[in-house]
Structure formats: C-alpha cells, structure tokens
CSV table of C-alpha atoms in Angstrom, one decimal:
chain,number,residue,atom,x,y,z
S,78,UNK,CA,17.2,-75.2,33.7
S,79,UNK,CA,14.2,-74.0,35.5
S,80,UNK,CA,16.6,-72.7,38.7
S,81,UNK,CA,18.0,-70.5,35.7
S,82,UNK,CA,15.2,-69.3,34.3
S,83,UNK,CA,13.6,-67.7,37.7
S,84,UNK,CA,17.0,-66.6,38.3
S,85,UNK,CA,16.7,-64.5,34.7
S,86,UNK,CA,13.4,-63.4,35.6
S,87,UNK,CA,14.2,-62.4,38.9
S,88,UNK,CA,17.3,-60.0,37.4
S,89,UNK,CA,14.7,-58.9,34.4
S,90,UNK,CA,12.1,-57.7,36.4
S,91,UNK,CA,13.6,-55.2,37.7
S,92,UNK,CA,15.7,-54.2,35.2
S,93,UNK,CA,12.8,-53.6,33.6
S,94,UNK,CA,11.1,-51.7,36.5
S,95,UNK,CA,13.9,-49.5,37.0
S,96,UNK,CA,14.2,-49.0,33.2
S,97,UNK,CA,10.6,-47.7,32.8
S,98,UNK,CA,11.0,-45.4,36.1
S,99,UNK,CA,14.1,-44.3,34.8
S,100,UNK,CA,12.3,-43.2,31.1
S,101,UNK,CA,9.4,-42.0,32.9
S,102,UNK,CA,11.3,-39.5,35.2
S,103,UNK,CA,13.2,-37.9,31.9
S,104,UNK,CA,11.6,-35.3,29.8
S,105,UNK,CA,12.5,-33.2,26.8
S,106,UNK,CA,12.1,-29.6,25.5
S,107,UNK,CA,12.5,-29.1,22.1
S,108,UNK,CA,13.7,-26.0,20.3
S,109,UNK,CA,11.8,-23.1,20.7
S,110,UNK,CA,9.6,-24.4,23.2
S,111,UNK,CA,9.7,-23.7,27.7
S,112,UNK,CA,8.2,-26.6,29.9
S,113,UNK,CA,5.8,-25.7,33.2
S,114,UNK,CA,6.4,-28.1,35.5
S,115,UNK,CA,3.3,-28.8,37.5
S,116,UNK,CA,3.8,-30.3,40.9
S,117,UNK,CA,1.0,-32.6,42.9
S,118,UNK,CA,2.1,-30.8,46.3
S,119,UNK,CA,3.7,-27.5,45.6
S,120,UNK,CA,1.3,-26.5,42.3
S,121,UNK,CA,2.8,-24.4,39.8
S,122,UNK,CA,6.5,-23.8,39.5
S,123,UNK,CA,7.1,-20.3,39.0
S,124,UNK,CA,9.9,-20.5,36.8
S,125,UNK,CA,9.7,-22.2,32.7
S,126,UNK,CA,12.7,-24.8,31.9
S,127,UNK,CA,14.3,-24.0,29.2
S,128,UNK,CA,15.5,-26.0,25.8
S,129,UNK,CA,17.1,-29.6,26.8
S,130,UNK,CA,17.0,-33.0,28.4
S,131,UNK,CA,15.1,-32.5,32.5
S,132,UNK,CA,14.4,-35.0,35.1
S,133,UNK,CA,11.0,-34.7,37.4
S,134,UNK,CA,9.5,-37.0,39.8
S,135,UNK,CA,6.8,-39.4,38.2
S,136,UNK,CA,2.9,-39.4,38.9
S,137,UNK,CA,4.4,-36.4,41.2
S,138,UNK,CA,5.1,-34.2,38.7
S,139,UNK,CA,3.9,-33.5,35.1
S,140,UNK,CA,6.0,-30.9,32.9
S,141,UNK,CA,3.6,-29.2,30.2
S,142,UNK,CA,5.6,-27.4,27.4
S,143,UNK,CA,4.9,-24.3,25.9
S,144,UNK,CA,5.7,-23.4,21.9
S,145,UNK,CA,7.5,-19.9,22.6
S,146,UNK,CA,8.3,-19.0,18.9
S,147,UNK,CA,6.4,-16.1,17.3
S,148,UNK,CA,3.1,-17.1,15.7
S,149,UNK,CA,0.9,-15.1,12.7
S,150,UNK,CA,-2.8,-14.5,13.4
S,151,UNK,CA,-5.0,-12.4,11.8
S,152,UNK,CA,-8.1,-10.2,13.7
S,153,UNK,CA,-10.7,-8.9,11.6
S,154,UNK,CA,-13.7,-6.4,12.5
S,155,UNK,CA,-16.9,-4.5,11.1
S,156,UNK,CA,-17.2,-1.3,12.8
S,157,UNK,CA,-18.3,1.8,12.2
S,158,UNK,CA,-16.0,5.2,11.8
S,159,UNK,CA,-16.4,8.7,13.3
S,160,UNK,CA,-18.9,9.5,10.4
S,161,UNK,CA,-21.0,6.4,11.0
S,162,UNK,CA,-19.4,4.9,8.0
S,163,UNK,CA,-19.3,1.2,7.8
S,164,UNK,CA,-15.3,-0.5,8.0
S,165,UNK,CA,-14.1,-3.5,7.4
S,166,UNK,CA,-10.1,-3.8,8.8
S,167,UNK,CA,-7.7,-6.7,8.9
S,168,UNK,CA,-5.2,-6.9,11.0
S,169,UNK,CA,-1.7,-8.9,10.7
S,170,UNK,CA,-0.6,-9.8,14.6
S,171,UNK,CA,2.9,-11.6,15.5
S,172,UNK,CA,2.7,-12.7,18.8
S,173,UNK,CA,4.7,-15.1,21.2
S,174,UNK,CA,4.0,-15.3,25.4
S,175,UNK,CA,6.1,-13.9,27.5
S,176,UNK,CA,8.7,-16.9,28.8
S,177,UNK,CA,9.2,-15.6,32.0
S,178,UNK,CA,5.3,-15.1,32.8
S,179,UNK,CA,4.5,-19.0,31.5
S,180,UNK,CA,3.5,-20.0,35.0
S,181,UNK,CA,0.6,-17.5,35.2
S,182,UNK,CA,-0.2,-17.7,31.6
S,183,UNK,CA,-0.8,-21.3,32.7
S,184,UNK,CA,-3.2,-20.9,36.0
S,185,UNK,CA,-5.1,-18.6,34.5
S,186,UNK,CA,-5.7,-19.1,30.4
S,187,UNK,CA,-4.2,-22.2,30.1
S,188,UNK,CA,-2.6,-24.1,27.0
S,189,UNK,CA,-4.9,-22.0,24.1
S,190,UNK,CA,-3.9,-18.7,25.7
S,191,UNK,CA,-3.5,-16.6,22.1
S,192,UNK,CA,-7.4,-18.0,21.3
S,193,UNK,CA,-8.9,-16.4,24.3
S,194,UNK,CA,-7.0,-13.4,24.4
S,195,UNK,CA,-6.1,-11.8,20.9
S,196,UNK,CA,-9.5,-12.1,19.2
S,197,UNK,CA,-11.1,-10.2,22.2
S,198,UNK,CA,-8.4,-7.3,22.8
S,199,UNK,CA,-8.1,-7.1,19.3
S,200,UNK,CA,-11.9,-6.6,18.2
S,201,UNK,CA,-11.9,-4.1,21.3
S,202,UNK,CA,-9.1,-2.2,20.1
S,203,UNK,CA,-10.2,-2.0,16.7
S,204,UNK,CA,-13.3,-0.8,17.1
S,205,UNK,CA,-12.6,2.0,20.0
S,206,UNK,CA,-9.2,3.5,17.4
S,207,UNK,CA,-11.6,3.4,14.3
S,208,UNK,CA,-14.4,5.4,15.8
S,209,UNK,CA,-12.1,8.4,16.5
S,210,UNK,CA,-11.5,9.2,13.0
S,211,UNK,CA,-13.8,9.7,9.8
S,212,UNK,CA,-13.7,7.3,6.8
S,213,UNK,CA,-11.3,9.8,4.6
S,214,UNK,CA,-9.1,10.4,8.0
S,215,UNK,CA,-8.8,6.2,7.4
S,216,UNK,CA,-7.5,7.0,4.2
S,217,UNK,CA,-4.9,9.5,4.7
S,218,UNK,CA,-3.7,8.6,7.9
S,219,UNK,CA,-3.4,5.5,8.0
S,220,UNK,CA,0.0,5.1,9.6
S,221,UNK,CA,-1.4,7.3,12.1
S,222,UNK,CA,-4.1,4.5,13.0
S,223,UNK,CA,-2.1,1.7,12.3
S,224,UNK,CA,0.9,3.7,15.0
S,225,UNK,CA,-2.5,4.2,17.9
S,226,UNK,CA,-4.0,0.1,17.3
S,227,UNK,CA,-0.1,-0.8,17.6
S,228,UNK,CA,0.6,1.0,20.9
S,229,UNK,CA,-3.2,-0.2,22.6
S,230,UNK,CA,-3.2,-3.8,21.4
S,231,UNK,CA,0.6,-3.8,23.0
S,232,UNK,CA,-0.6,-2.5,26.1
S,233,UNK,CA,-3.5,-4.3,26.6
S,234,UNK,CA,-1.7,-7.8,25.6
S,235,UNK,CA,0.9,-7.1,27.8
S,236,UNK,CA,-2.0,-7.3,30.8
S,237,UNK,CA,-2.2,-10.9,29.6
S,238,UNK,CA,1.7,-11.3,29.3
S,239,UNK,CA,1.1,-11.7,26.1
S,240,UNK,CA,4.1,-10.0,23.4
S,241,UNK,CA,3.8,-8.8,20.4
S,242,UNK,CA,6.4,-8.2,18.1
S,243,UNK,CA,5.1,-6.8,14.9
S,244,UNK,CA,1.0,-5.7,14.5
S,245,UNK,CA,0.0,-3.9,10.4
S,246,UNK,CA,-2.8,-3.4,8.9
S,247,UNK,CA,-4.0,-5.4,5.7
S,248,UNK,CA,-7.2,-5.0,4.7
S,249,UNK,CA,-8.8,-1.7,5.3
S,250,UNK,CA,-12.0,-1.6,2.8
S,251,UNK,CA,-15.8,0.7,3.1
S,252,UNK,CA,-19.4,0.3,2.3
S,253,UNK,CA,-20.9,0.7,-0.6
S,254,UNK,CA,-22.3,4.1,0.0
S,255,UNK,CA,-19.0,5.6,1.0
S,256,UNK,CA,-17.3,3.9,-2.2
S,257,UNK,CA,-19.8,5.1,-4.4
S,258,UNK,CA,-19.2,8.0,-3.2
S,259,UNK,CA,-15.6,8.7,-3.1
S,260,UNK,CA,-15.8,7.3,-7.1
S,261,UNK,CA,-18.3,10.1,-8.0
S,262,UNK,CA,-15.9,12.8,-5.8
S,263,UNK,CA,-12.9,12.0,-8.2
S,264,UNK,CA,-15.4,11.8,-11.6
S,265,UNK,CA,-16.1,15.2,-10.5
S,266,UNK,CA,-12.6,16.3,-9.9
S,267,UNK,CA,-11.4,14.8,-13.2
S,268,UNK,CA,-14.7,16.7,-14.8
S,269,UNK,CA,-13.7,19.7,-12.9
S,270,UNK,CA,-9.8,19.5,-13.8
S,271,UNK,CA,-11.1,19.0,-17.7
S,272,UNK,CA,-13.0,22.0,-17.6
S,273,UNK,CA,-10.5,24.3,-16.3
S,274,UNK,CA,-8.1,23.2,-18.7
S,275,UNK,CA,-10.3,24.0,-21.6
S,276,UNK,CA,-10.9,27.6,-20.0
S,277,UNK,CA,-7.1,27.9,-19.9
S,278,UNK,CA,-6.8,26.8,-23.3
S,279,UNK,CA,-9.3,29.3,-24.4
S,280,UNK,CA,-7.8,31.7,-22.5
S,281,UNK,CA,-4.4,31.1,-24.5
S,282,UNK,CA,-6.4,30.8,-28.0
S,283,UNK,CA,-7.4,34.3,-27.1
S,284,UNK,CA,-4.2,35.7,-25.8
S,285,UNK,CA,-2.7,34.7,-28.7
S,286,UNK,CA,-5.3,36.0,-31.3
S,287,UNK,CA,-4.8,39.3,-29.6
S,288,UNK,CA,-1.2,39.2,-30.2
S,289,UNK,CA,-1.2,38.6,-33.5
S,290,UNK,CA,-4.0,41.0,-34.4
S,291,UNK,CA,-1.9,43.4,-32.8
S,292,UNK,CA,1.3,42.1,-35.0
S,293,UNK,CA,-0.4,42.4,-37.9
S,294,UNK,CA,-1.7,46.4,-36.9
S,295,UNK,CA,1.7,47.0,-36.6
S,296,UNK,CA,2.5,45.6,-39.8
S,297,UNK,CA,-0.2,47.5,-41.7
S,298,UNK,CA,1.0,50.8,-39.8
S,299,UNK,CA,4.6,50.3,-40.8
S,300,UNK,CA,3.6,49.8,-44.5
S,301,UNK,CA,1.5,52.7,-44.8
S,302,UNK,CA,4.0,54.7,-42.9
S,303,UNK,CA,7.0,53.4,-45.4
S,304,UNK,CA,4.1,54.3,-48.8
S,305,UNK,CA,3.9,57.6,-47.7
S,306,UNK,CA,7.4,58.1,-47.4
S,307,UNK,CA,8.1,56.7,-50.4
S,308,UNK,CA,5.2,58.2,-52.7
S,309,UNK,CA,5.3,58.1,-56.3
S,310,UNK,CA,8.8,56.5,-56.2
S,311,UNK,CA,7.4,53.0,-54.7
S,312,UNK,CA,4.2,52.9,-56.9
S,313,UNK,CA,6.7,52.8,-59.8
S,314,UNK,CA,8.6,50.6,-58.5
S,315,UNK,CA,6.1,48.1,-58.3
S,316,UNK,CA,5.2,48.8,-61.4
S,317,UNK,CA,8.4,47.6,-63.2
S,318,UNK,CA,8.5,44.3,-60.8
S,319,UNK,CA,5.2,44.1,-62.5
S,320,UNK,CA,5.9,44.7,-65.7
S,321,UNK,CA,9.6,42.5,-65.0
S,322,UNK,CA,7.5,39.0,-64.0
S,323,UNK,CA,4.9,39.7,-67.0
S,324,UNK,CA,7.9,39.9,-69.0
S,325,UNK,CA,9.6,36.3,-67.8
S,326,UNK,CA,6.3,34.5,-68.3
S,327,UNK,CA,5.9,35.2,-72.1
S,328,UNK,CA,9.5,34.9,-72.4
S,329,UNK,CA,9.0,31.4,-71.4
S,330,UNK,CA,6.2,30.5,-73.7
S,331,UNK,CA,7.0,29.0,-77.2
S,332,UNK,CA,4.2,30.8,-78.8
S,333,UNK,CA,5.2,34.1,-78.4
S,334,UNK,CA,7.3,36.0,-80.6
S,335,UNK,CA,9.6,39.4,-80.3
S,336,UNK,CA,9.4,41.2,-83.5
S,337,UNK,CA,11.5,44.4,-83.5
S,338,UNK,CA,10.0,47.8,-84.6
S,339,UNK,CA,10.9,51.3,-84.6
S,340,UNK,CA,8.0,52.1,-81.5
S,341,UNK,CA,9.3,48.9,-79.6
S,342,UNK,CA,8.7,45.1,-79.6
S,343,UNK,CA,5.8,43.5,-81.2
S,344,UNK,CA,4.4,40.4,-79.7
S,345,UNK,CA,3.4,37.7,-82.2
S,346,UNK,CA,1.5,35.1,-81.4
S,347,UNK,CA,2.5,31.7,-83.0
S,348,UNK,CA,0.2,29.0,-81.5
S,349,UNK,CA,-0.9,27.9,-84.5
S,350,UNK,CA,-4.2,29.8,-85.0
S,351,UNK,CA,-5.8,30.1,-88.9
C-alpha cells in the first residue's frame, strides 16, 4: 500500500507542476482590449496582441492589457474671453489610444495614460481658442469654436498617440456681469421694438384720418355741386319726402283722425281728451 502511494505521489507532483506552468504560461485578451507584452531581457515589445487566447514565457514575461474601446470624459475650464469676460465651457471628449502606438503609450504614461494627458491638453486648448474671440462671438459662432478646439485638441492628442473620435461642447455659460448685461440689451430691444410699433401705428391712425377727412371733402363737394345743379327742384323734393314720412307716422297712430273738407283734410285728435 505504501509502494503505491509514493508511486501516486511521484506521478502527481508533476502533473501538477507541469499543470501550473502550463496555466501560468497562457494568457487571455478580452474583447476590445490589446495586451503589451513586457519582456525581462528584451523590454518592451513593439507590437500589441490582439483579442484571443496567447502563450508567454513565465516570470520571463508579463503581458499588460490595454482597454482599447472609446471612453467619455468630460474637461471643464474658467477662462477668460477676448473682452476679459469670465467663461465657464464643458467639453464632451470620446477618446481611445491608438492600438498600434500601445508600446510607447506604455514607456512613457503608463496604464492611466487618458488621466495625465486629456485634462492638461484640454485646459490648454480651451483656454488659448476662447481668448481669440469676445463673449457675443461665443454666442454666435459657436460651431466656429467648437470646429478650432476640435482640430487643436486632435492635434495635440495625437502627440500623445492619443485618438479622438468625437469632441462637442456642452456647457458654455458667463459671469454675472456679462448676463446681466445681455438681459438688459434685449429689455431694451423689446422696449425699443414696442416703441416703434406704436409710432407706426400712429403713423397709420393718422394716415387714415387724412383719408377719410379727405373722403368726406369729397363728399361734401359732390353734394353741394349736385344742390346747385338741382336748385329749387331738390329743395322740393325734400320737401314732399318730408311731408310723405310725417304723413305715415300719424297714419299709424290710433288717435288721429281724417275728416274730409272742402280746403283739405282735417286732423282730429281722438286721444281721449275732455
């Protein structure tokens, strides 16, 4: 029994030796991710393994992998504009390193690469655009601004082979002075723009007044031309519409009555009165 056992333990051993070796010499890269593979003797390789299963050499080699896929990161500033006014800007930064500069990324920033590197270029940039233009310039060209921090933050990242695949700005806001001021410019445009209306509408009031003043001249002249044309003729003739609506009103009244005479009719009043 005990021959067998140190038999077993001889066979064990190194099975379990050669097992440990074997686990220690294999390596994996995930998905989205490059390994560095770090040599005692030779130092840095100079080209990342990709995605997959690898085999190095143990306590000889180390492999350090590197998350490739694009990460968010936002860089924010105070600085001040062309017209010493006081900014605050956000920027939105999507950034990844460069897989096939992994080797110097690693000799010379190390694993937290984005940390050292896109705070600083990106305060730098910020604050060197935004001093070429005034606060309103902010305002109104803003793509503009956003088109000159893309194109410098790109170059200067690329120095650190460092990509960038989408940069925007978020949060542009002012000091209070400069806010304060822009709401009193617009009170006094909107002050402004309800002044000139009224003026216009004053100016229409008045047009129109003139018009019809000048309607109703015309009016007047026409009817003293058409009176002295007509003379006598139309002062009669207003007589007898006269006389004709005197005429309906009494007809329509019970208490008068038409008694005929020889000189005409005789109105009789029947209301009742004693």
């Amino acid at each position: 029994m005990a021959f067998f056992t140190q038999n077993a333990s001889k066979i064990l051993v190194p099975l379990a030796v050669a097992a440990t070796v074997v686990q220690a010499s294999i390596y994996d890269v995930p998905g989205g991710y490059r390994a560095v593979m770090f040599d005692r003797f030779s130092g840095v390789n100079d080209k990342a393994t990709g995605e997959g299963t690898h085999l190095l050499v143990p306590w000889l080699q180390r492999a350090i992998l590197y998350d490739c896929r694009i990460k968010p990161r936002n860089i924010s500033t105070t600085t001040g504009s062309k017209d010493m006014q006081m900014v605050s800007i956000t920027l939105r930064v999507l950034s990844r390193p460069d897989v096939n500069h992994l080797s110097k990324i690693y000799q010379s920033l190390g694993m937290d690469y984005d940390e050292r590197v896109l705070p600083s270029i990106g305060n730098e940039v910020l604050k060197s655009i935004v001093a070429q233009f005034d606060a309103a310039e902010l305002i109104t060209q803003r793509e503009v601004v956003s088109s000159r921090i893309r194109a410098d933050l790109l170059h200067r990242a690329g120095e650190f082979n460092i990509k960038l695949e989408d940069v925007s700005i978020t949060h542009l806001t002012f000091g209070k002075e400069f806010t304060q001021a822009v709401e009193a410019k617009q009170i006094a445009q909107q002050d402004a723009e309800r002044a000139k209306f009224i003026v216009e509408k004053a100016d229409q009031e008045r047009q129109a007044a003139i018009i019809r003043a000048e309607g109703e001249a015309e009016a007047a002249l026409t009817i003293s031309r058409a009176l002295e044309k007509a003379g006598d003729a139309f002062v009669a003739l207003r007589k007898i519409e006269a006389s004709k609506a005197i005429v309906q009103s009494l007809a329509g009244n019970p208490n008068v009555t038409y008694i005929p005479s020889s000189n005409g009719n005789v109105l009789l009043n029947v209301s009742g009165q004693k």
